[in-house]
């Protein structure tokens, strides 16, 4: 049995039934929905490790519920628990502090090491690992550098383990150019070397050395380093590599005229990470300047910024660059709903469906606007209307386009007779079986037919 669909409001007895091995195809869905305590009670003692591991990855249950697996007899389940769930563009509830401590002290090295490096645990607990007997744990403590005392930092900087020393020196170089120089002379691999160049404190001599080097990636990283001396970076404005000139063009010290004097282009299809100093900026006036800039990369970065003021949101919602508008809709909760709708309809990226969850997306009235539209994407939007009529749903359920009929099959206002019929149609069965209005007895009958024990 490859998969079983079930609705997200399924009753407790139905959920308990899905814990049988015969319903294993449905277990993946337990990662993405809240669960009553009775179901959690059954999962944490379930004999099948795969189900317990799936629950350990859940991002929809409380940290207390997930944390009950800290006593799991199999270290692989505890290892999954130690790794923080990472749902796309959202977070997951943290494990309780006692559970975090237990995982950091787990007898299995791989569990405690994953907890220290990937667990998204309390920084104070991670800092407390600085004198751990396990070098991996001491290395992890460098991630909480700001919480360490001077003596603790000094011990890590001179640790007998090579990896611990390197991690400590990378943590220290942001404020001390001495360690930047030590690291650049130590033969770092390309990726950590560029991180040091981009984020490390820089003397003029170090910056000149990097700027004169043959590696364009190094020079680009230097240009993006806001700690690097500006007079050295200015010389890179005429660099033969476009990527270097582009990096120079977004220096925070430059005027619009200085940026315009640099030979660079940003094409609509260019995928550029937000400029860090813009992304983290909290100064409303600086962000307004970025939103008004002729530099596309700065405007895209402003659209991403958490502290973008309302007038800049309004300005960027009419930007000529589609990526600016898309980033704005993805990151700004106050952008106008019609802008979100228009952006969604033009969107070509695989994450477009996330725009439907924007709090201003104009769902009311979509049925009247789009139910009879020749565009199947717009017809499917009609189903999002909370006030859509049953007769409109019936018409959409019979649509020749599967994306439209499937969307209609999942609407809770679908008449019961049509919902039951949709459960038997290949194009609509999955959505219909997940419909929150589907009676529990129908779900039980389906599971009976599939051989799932009661």
PDB file of C-alpha atoms in Angstrom, residues 104-348:
ATOM      1  CA  UNK A 104      23.376  16.874  24.646  1.00  0.00           C
ATOM      2  CA  UNK A 105      24.398  14.278  27.217  1.00  0.00           C
ATOM      3  CA  UNK A 106      23.203  11.243  25.244  1.00  0.00           C
ATOM      4  CA  UNK A 107      25.457   8.183  25.551  1.00  0.00           C
ATOM      5  CA  UNK A 108      25.564   7.818  21.761  1.00  0.00           C
ATOM      6  CA  UNK A 109      28.099  10.281  20.273  1.00  0.00           C
ATOM      7  CA  UNK A 110      26.123  10.770  17.047  1.00  0.00           C
ATOM      8  CA  UNK A 111      23.028  11.831  19.005  1.00  0.00           C
ATOM      9  CA  UNK A 112      24.744  14.407  21.171  1.00  0.00           C
ATOM     10  CA  UNK A 113      26.838  15.709  18.282  1.00  0.00           C
ATOM     11  CA  UNK A 114      23.784  16.209  16.068  1.00  0.00           C
ATOM     12  CA  UNK A 115      22.047  17.896  18.990  1.00  0.00           C
ATOM     13  CA  UNK A 116      24.960  20.298  19.432  1.00  0.00           C
ATOM     14  CA  UNK A 117      25.364  21.179  15.754  1.00  0.00           C
ATOM     15  CA  UNK A 118      21.859  20.920  14.295  1.00  0.00           C
ATOM     16  CA  UNK A 119      19.414  20.948  17.182  1.00  0.00           C
ATOM     17  CA  UNK A 120      18.560  24.657  17.363  1.00  0.00           C
ATOM     18  CA  UNK A 121      19.063  24.396  21.118  1.00  0.00           C
ATOM     19  CA  UNK A 122      19.392  27.125  23.726  1.00  0.00           C
ATOM     20  CA  UNK A 123      22.621  29.067  23.142  1.00  0.00           C
ATOM     21  CA  UNK A 124      23.476  28.938  26.836  1.00  0.00           C
ATOM     22  CA  UNK A 125      23.474  25.144  26.760  1.00  0.00           C
ATOM     23  CA  UNK A 126      25.703  25.123  23.676  1.00  0.00           C
ATOM     24  CA  UNK A 127      28.118  27.594  25.261  1.00  0.00           C
ATOM     25  CA  UNK A 128      28.346  25.257  28.242  1.00  0.00           C
ATOM     26  CA  UNK A 129      30.002  22.633  26.042  1.00  0.00           C
ATOM     27  CA  UNK A 130      33.257  24.580  25.772  1.00  0.00           C
ATOM     28  CA  UNK A 131      35.131  22.229  28.112  1.00  0.00           C
ATOM     29  CA  UNK A 132      33.465  18.988  27.015  1.00  0.00           C
ATOM     30  CA  UNK A 133      35.736  15.961  26.681  1.00  0.00           C
ATOM     31  CA  UNK A 134      34.359  15.370  23.153  1.00  0.00           C
ATOM     32  CA  UNK A 135      36.113  17.675  20.657  1.00  0.00           C
ATOM     33  CA  UNK A 136      32.993  17.760  18.467  1.00  0.00           C
ATOM     34  CA  UNK A 137      31.060  19.288  21.345  1.00  0.00           C
ATOM     35  CA  UNK A 138      33.771  21.863  22.066  1.00  0.00           C
ATOM     36  CA  UNK A 139      33.698  22.805  18.400  1.00  0.00           C
ATOM     37  CA  UNK A 140      29.926  23.286  18.578  1.00  0.00           C
ATOM     38  CA  UNK A 141      30.324  25.647  21.539  1.00  0.00           C
ATOM     39  CA  UNK A 142      32.065  28.122  19.233  1.00  0.00           C
ATOM     40  CA  UNK A 143      28.653  28.796  17.708  1.00  0.00           C
ATOM     41  CA  UNK A 144      27.747  30.616  20.950  1.00  0.00           C
ATOM     42  CA  UNK A 145      30.921  32.709  20.923  1.00  0.00           C
ATOM     43  CA  UNK A 146      29.307  35.853  22.306  1.00  0.00           C
ATOM     44  CA  UNK A 147      28.293  34.014  25.490  1.00  0.00           C
ATOM     45  CA  UNK A 148      31.767  32.674  26.247  1.00  0.00           C
ATOM     46  CA  UNK A 149      34.148  34.309  28.704  1.00  0.00           C
ATOM     47  CA  UNK A 150      37.576  35.520  27.625  1.00  0.00           C
ATOM     48  CA  UNK A 151      39.253  32.563  29.313  1.00  0.00           C
ATOM     49  CA  UNK A 152      36.879  30.105  27.623  1.00  0.00           C
ATOM     50  CA  UNK A 153      37.529  31.691  24.242  1.00  0.00           C
ATOM     51  CA  UNK A 154      41.270  31.560  24.803  1.00  0.00           C
ATOM     52  CA  UNK A 155      41.119  27.843  25.601  1.00  0.00           C
ATOM     53  CA  UNK A 156      39.172  27.148  22.420  1.00  0.00           C
ATOM     54  CA  UNK A 157      41.504  29.283  20.310  1.00  0.00           C
ATOM     55  CA  UNK A 158      44.389  27.119  21.494  1.00  0.00           C
ATOM     56  CA  UNK A 159      42.537  23.811  21.711  1.00  0.00           C
ATOM     57  CA  UNK A 160      44.621  20.691  20.948  1.00  0.00           C
ATOM     58  CA  UNK A 161      42.085  19.662  18.294  1.00  0.00           C
ATOM     59  CA  UNK A 162      42.634  21.216  14.833  1.00  0.00           C
ATOM     60  CA  UNK A 163      38.919  21.509  14.003  1.00  0.00           C
ATOM     61  CA  UNK A 164      38.092  23.161  17.315  1.00  0.00           C
ATOM     62  CA  UNK A 165      40.873  25.715  16.866  1.00  0.00           C
ATOM     63  CA  UNK A 166      39.748  26.527  13.329  1.00  0.00           C
ATOM     64  CA  UNK A 167      36.106  26.938  14.334  1.00  0.00           C
ATOM     65  CA  UNK A 168      37.112  29.147  17.281  1.00  0.00           C
ATOM     66  CA  UNK A 169      39.338  31.314  15.117  1.00  0.00           C
ATOM     67  CA  UNK A 170      36.606  31.728  12.531  1.00  0.00           C
ATOM     68  CA  UNK A 171      34.301  32.864  15.338  1.00  0.00           C
ATOM     69  CA  UNK A 172      36.940  35.260  16.640  1.00  0.00           C
ATOM     70  CA  UNK A 173      37.990  36.803  13.324  1.00  0.00           C
ATOM     71  CA  UNK A 174      34.873  38.942  12.990  1.00  0.00           C
ATOM     72  CA  UNK A 175      36.193  41.227  15.693  1.00  0.00           C
ATOM     73  CA  UNK A 176      39.940  40.622  15.458  1.00  0.00           C
ATOM     74  CA  UNK A 177      41.902  41.010  12.219  1.00  0.00           C
ATOM     75  CA  UNK A 178      44.781  39.050  13.761  1.00  0.00           C
ATOM     76  CA  UNK A 179      42.766  35.848  13.511  1.00  0.00           C
ATOM     77  CA  UNK A 180      41.638  36.768   9.989  1.00  0.00           C
ATOM     78  CA  UNK A 181      45.296  36.870   8.974  1.00  0.00           C
ATOM     79  CA  UNK A 182      46.087  33.596  10.752  1.00  0.00           C
ATOM     80  CA  UNK A 183      43.207  31.856   9.001  1.00  0.00           C
ATOM     81  CA  UNK A 184      44.074  33.167   5.541  1.00  0.00           C
ATOM     82  CA  UNK A 185      47.604  31.883   5.987  1.00  0.00           C
ATOM     83  CA  UNK A 186      46.444  28.462   7.194  1.00  0.00           C
ATOM     84  CA  UNK A 187      45.371  26.973   3.875  1.00  0.00           C
ATOM     85  CA  UNK A 188      41.594  26.944   4.431  1.00  0.00           C
ATOM     86  CA  UNK A 189      39.325  25.202   1.942  1.00  0.00           C
ATOM     87  CA  UNK A 190      37.608  27.518  -0.526  1.00  0.00           C
ATOM     88  CA  UNK A 191      34.234  27.839   1.230  1.00  0.00           C
ATOM     89  CA  UNK A 192      35.449  28.688   4.761  1.00  0.00           C
ATOM     90  CA  UNK A 193      38.178  30.903   3.265  1.00  0.00           C
ATOM     91  CA  UNK A 194      35.587  33.026   1.484  1.00  0.00           C
ATOM     92  CA  UNK A 195      33.478  33.237   4.636  1.00  0.00           C
ATOM     93  CA  UNK A 196      36.513  34.554   6.509  1.00  0.00           C
ATOM     94  CA  UNK A 197      37.174  37.092   3.765  1.00  0.00           C
ATOM     95  CA  UNK A 198      33.551  38.191   3.707  1.00  0.00           C
ATOM     96  CA  UNK A 199      32.944  38.477   7.459  1.00  0.00           C
ATOM     97  CA  UNK A 200      36.366  38.828   9.098  1.00  0.00           C
ATOM     98  CA  UNK A 201      37.878  42.038  10.403  1.00  0.00           C
ATOM     99  CA  UNK A 202      40.396  43.347   7.870  1.00  0.00           C
ATOM    100  CA  UNK A 203      43.553  45.414   8.071  1.00  0.00           C
ATOM    101  CA  UNK A 204      44.473  47.441   5.000  1.00  0.00           C
ATOM    102  CA  UNK A 205      47.382  45.086   4.317  1.00  0.00           C
ATOM    103  CA  UNK A 206      45.174  41.981   4.422  1.00  0.00           C
ATOM    104  CA  UNK A 207      42.586  43.613   2.191  1.00  0.00           C
ATOM    105  CA  UNK A 208      45.237  44.672  -0.321  1.00  0.00           C
ATOM    106  CA  UNK A 209      46.578  41.112  -0.382  1.00  0.00           C
ATOM    107  CA  UNK A 210      43.140  39.641  -1.167  1.00  0.00           C
ATOM    108  CA  UNK A 211      42.325  42.359  -3.707  1.00  0.00           C
ATOM    109  CA  UNK A 212      45.541  41.589  -5.595  1.00  0.00           C
ATOM    110  CA  UNK A 213      44.835  37.856  -5.695  1.00  0.00           C
ATOM    111  CA  UNK A 214      43.830  35.823  -8.757  1.00  0.00           C
ATOM    112  CA  UNK A 215      40.663  34.352  -7.256  1.00  0.00           C
ATOM    113  CA  UNK A 216      37.579  36.342  -8.331  1.00  0.00           C
ATOM    114  CA  UNK A 217      35.431  34.663  -5.648  1.00  0.00           C
ATOM    115  CA  UNK A 218      37.835  35.924  -2.994  1.00  0.00           C
ATOM    116  CA  UNK A 219      37.700  39.445  -4.422  1.00  0.00           C
ATOM    117  CA  UNK A 220      33.907  39.326  -4.542  1.00  0.00           C
ATOM    118  CA  UNK A 221      33.794  38.246  -0.882  1.00  0.00           C
ATOM    119  CA  UNK A 222      36.120  41.130   0.003  1.00  0.00           C
ATOM    120  CA  UNK A 223      33.892  43.619  -1.791  1.00  0.00           C
ATOM    121  CA  UNK A 224      30.901  42.416   0.245  1.00  0.00           C
ATOM    122  CA  UNK A 225      32.771  42.687   3.551  1.00  0.00           C
ATOM    123  CA  UNK A 226      31.562  45.889   5.200  1.00  0.00           C
ATOM    124  CA  UNK A 227      34.549  45.686   7.595  1.00  0.00           C
ATOM    125  CA  UNK A 228      37.033  45.891   4.718  1.00  0.00           C
ATOM    126  CA  UNK A 229      38.707  49.304   4.165  1.00  0.00           C
ATOM    127  CA  UNK A 230      36.644  51.252   1.661  1.00  0.00           C
ATOM    128  CA  UNK A 231      39.643  52.705  -0.175  1.00  0.00           C
ATOM    129  CA  UNK A 232      40.806  49.174  -1.021  1.00  0.00           C
ATOM    130  CA  UNK A 233      37.327  48.069  -2.112  1.00  0.00           C
ATOM    131  CA  UNK A 234      36.927  51.120  -4.341  1.00  0.00           C
ATOM    132  CA  UNK A 235      39.807  49.862  -6.490  1.00  0.00           C
ATOM    133  CA  UNK A 236      37.745  46.755  -7.283  1.00  0.00           C
ATOM    134  CA  UNK A 237      35.113  48.885  -9.019  1.00  0.00           C
ATOM    135  CA  UNK A 238      37.099  48.356 -12.234  1.00  0.00           C
ATOM    136  CA  UNK A 239      37.749  44.649 -11.655  1.00  0.00           C
ATOM    137  CA  UNK A 240      37.683  42.541 -14.856  1.00  0.00           C
ATOM    138  CA  UNK A 241      35.079  40.202 -13.281  1.00  0.00           C
ATOM    139  CA  UNK A 242      31.461  41.349 -13.385  1.00  0.00           C
ATOM    140  CA  UNK A 243      30.612  39.544 -10.111  1.00  0.00           C
ATOM    141  CA  UNK A 244      33.260  41.580  -8.294  1.00  0.00           C
ATOM    142  CA  UNK A 245      32.072  44.894  -9.741  1.00  0.00           C
ATOM    143  CA  UNK A 246      28.496  43.994  -8.858  1.00  0.00           C
ATOM    144  CA  UNK A 247      29.517  43.296  -5.249  1.00  0.00           C
ATOM    145  CA  UNK A 248      31.307  46.650  -5.058  1.00  0.00           C
ATOM    146  CA  UNK A 249      28.209  48.422  -6.370  1.00  0.00           C
ATOM    147  CA  UNK A 250      26.154  47.568  -3.269  1.00  0.00           C
ATOM    148  CA  UNK A 251      28.571  48.990  -0.709  1.00  0.00           C
ATOM    149  CA  UNK A 252      26.565  50.904   1.923  1.00  0.00           C
ATOM    150  CA  UNK A 253      28.879  53.929   1.748  1.00  0.00           C
ATOM    151  CA  UNK A 254      28.246  54.627  -1.946  1.00  0.00           C
ATOM    152  CA  UNK A 255      25.927  57.287  -3.349  1.00  0.00           C
ATOM    153  CA  UNK A 256      23.564  56.568  -6.215  1.00  0.00           C
ATOM    154  CA  UNK A 257      25.920  58.409  -8.540  1.00  0.00           C
ATOM    155  CA  UNK A 258      28.858  56.276  -7.429  1.00  0.00           C
ATOM    156  CA  UNK A 259      26.878  53.090  -7.981  1.00  0.00           C
ATOM    157  CA  UNK A 260      25.783  54.231 -11.435  1.00  0.00           C
ATOM    158  CA  UNK A 261      29.403  54.857 -12.414  1.00  0.00           C
ATOM    159  CA  UNK A 262      30.247  51.155 -11.993  1.00  0.00           C
ATOM    160  CA  UNK A 263      29.846  48.837 -14.986  1.00  0.00           C
ATOM    161  CA  UNK A 264      27.355  46.185 -13.854  1.00  0.00           C
ATOM    162  CA  UNK A 265      23.953  44.781 -14.812  1.00  0.00           C
ATOM    163  CA  UNK A 266      21.195  42.892 -13.009  1.00  0.00           C
ATOM    164  CA  UNK A 267      18.991  40.861 -15.306  1.00  0.00           C
ATOM    165  CA  UNK A 268      15.388  39.960 -14.376  1.00  0.00           C
ATOM    166  CA  UNK A 269      16.350  36.276 -14.246  1.00  0.00           C
ATOM    167  CA  UNK A 270      19.417  36.750 -12.023  1.00  0.00           C
ATOM    168  CA  UNK A 271      19.091  34.914  -8.703  1.00  0.00           C
ATOM    169  CA  UNK A 272      20.811  37.026  -6.052  1.00  0.00           C
ATOM    170  CA  UNK A 273      20.855  36.499  -2.298  1.00  0.00           C
ATOM    171  CA  UNK A 274      19.743  39.586  -0.342  1.00  0.00           C
ATOM    172  CA  UNK A 275      22.530  42.035   0.438  1.00  0.00           C
ATOM    173  CA  UNK A 276      23.210  41.331   4.094  1.00  0.00           C
ATOM    174  CA  UNK A 277      23.542  44.870   5.391  1.00  0.00           C
ATOM    175  CA  UNK A 278      20.196  45.729   3.775  1.00  0.00           C
ATOM    176  CA  UNK A 279      18.467  42.547   4.954  1.00  0.00           C
ATOM    177  CA  UNK A 280      19.441  43.204   8.574  1.00  0.00           C
ATOM    178  CA  UNK A 281      18.982  46.983   8.500  1.00  0.00           C
ATOM    179  CA  UNK A 282      16.645  48.509  11.111  1.00  0.00           C
ATOM    180  CA  UNK A 283      16.978  52.130   9.958  1.00  0.00           C
ATOM    181  CA  UNK A 284      13.765  53.094   8.163  1.00  0.00           C
ATOM    182  CA  UNK A 285      15.373  55.964   6.265  1.00  0.00           C
ATOM    183  CA  UNK A 286      18.197  53.777   4.964  1.00  0.00           C
ATOM    184  CA  UNK A 287      15.647  51.202   3.826  1.00  0.00           C
ATOM    185  CA  UNK A 288      13.638  53.924   2.100  1.00  0.00           C
ATOM    186  CA  UNK A 289      16.783  54.927   0.217  1.00  0.00           C
ATOM    187  CA  UNK A 290      17.287  51.313  -0.865  1.00  0.00           C
ATOM    188  CA  UNK A 291      13.657  51.073  -1.991  1.00  0.00           C
ATOM    189  CA  UNK A 292      14.092  54.216  -4.098  1.00  0.00           C
ATOM    190  CA  UNK A 293      17.464  53.127  -5.515  1.00  0.00           C
ATOM    191  CA  UNK A 294      17.984  52.545  -9.203  1.00  0.00           C
ATOM    192  CA  UNK A 295      19.982  49.471  -8.187  1.00  0.00           C
ATOM    193  CA  UNK A 296      17.752  46.415  -8.617  1.00  0.00           C
ATOM    194  CA  UNK A 297      19.732  44.307  -6.148  1.00  0.00           C
ATOM    195  CA  UNK A 298      19.260  46.890  -3.405  1.00  0.00           C
ATOM    196  CA  UNK A 299      15.511  47.094  -4.055  1.00  0.00           C
ATOM    197  CA  UNK A 300      15.205  43.293  -3.980  1.00  0.00           C
ATOM    198  CA  UNK A 301      17.107  43.269  -0.707  1.00  0.00           C
ATOM    199  CA  UNK A 302      14.888  45.972   0.752  1.00  0.00           C
ATOM    200  CA  UNK A 303      11.821  43.923  -0.151  1.00  0.00           C
ATOM    201  CA  UNK A 304      13.310  41.125   1.957  1.00  0.00           C
ATOM    202  CA  UNK A 305      14.058  43.334   4.993  1.00  0.00           C
ATOM    203  CA  UNK A 306      12.064  42.695   8.155  1.00  0.00           C
ATOM    204  CA  UNK A 307      11.909  46.367   9.168  1.00  0.00           C
ATOM    205  CA  UNK A 308      10.821  47.834   5.828  1.00  0.00           C
ATOM    206  CA  UNK A 309       8.505  50.819   6.529  1.00  0.00           C
ATOM    207  CA  UNK A 310       4.971  50.910   5.143  1.00  0.00           C
ATOM    208  CA  UNK A 311       5.618  53.642   2.584  1.00  0.00           C
ATOM    209  CA  UNK A 312       8.527  51.644   1.150  1.00  0.00           C
ATOM    210  CA  UNK A 313       6.307  48.550   0.956  1.00  0.00           C
ATOM    211  CA  UNK A 314       3.805  50.571  -1.062  1.00  0.00           C
ATOM    212  CA  UNK A 315       6.531  51.931  -3.343  1.00  0.00           C
ATOM    213  CA  UNK A 316       8.031  48.505  -4.057  1.00  0.00           C
ATOM    214  CA  UNK A 317       4.623  46.945  -4.710  1.00  0.00           C
ATOM    215  CA  UNK A 318       4.660  48.848  -8.026  1.00  0.00           C
ATOM    216  CA  UNK A 319       8.287  48.060  -8.878  1.00  0.00           C
ATOM    217  CA  UNK A 320       9.110  47.215 -12.495  1.00  0.00           C
ATOM    218  CA  UNK A 321      11.223  44.240 -11.408  1.00  0.00           C
ATOM    219  CA  UNK A 322       9.089  41.139 -10.875  1.00  0.00           C
ATOM    220  CA  UNK A 323      11.548  39.624  -8.371  1.00  0.00           C
ATOM    221  CA  UNK A 324      11.146  42.723  -6.180  1.00  0.00           C
ATOM    222  CA  UNK A 325       7.375  42.252  -6.101  1.00  0.00           C
ATOM    223  CA  UNK A 326       7.672  38.504  -5.486  1.00  0.00           C
ATOM    224  CA  UNK A 327      10.082  38.961  -2.576  1.00  0.00           C
ATOM    225  CA  UNK A 328       7.840  41.686  -1.208  1.00  0.00           C
ATOM    226  CA  UNK A 329       4.811  39.374  -1.235  1.00  0.00           C
ATOM    227  CA  UNK A 330       6.804  36.532   0.282  1.00  0.00           C
ATOM    228  CA  UNK A 331       8.287  38.617   3.099  1.00  0.00           C
ATOM    229  CA  UNK A 332       6.025  41.575   3.885  1.00  0.00           C
ATOM    230  CA  UNK A 333       2.746  40.876   5.707  1.00  0.00           C
ATOM    231  CA  UNK A 334       1.255  44.305   4.920  1.00  0.00           C
ATOM    232  CA  UNK A 335       1.525  44.268   1.115  1.00  0.00           C
ATOM    233  CA  UNK A 336      -1.812  44.886  -0.613  1.00  0.00           C
ATOM    234  CA  UNK A 337      -3.812  41.741  -1.388  1.00  0.00           C
ATOM    235  CA  UNK A 338      -4.361  42.601  -5.038  1.00  0.00           C
ATOM    236  CA  UNK A 339      -0.597  42.854  -5.475  1.00  0.00           C
ATOM    237  CA  UNK A 340      -0.250  39.384  -3.943  1.00  0.00           C
ATOM    238  CA  UNK A 341      -2.922  38.012  -6.287  1.00  0.00           C
ATOM    239  CA  UNK A 342      -1.338  39.563  -9.383  1.00  0.00           C
ATOM    240  CA  UNK A 343       2.088  38.301  -8.319  1.00  0.00           C
ATOM    241  CA  UNK A 344       0.708  34.793  -7.796  1.00  0.00           C
ATOM    242  CA  UNK A 345      -0.883  34.726 -11.236  1.00  0.00           C
ATOM    243  CA  UNK A 346       2.420  35.661 -12.880  1.00  0.00           C
ATOM    244  CA  UNK A 347       4.551  33.446 -10.654  1.00  0.00           C
ATOM    245  CA  UNK A 348       6.653  30.706 -12.275  1.00  0.00           C
TER     246      UNK A 348
END
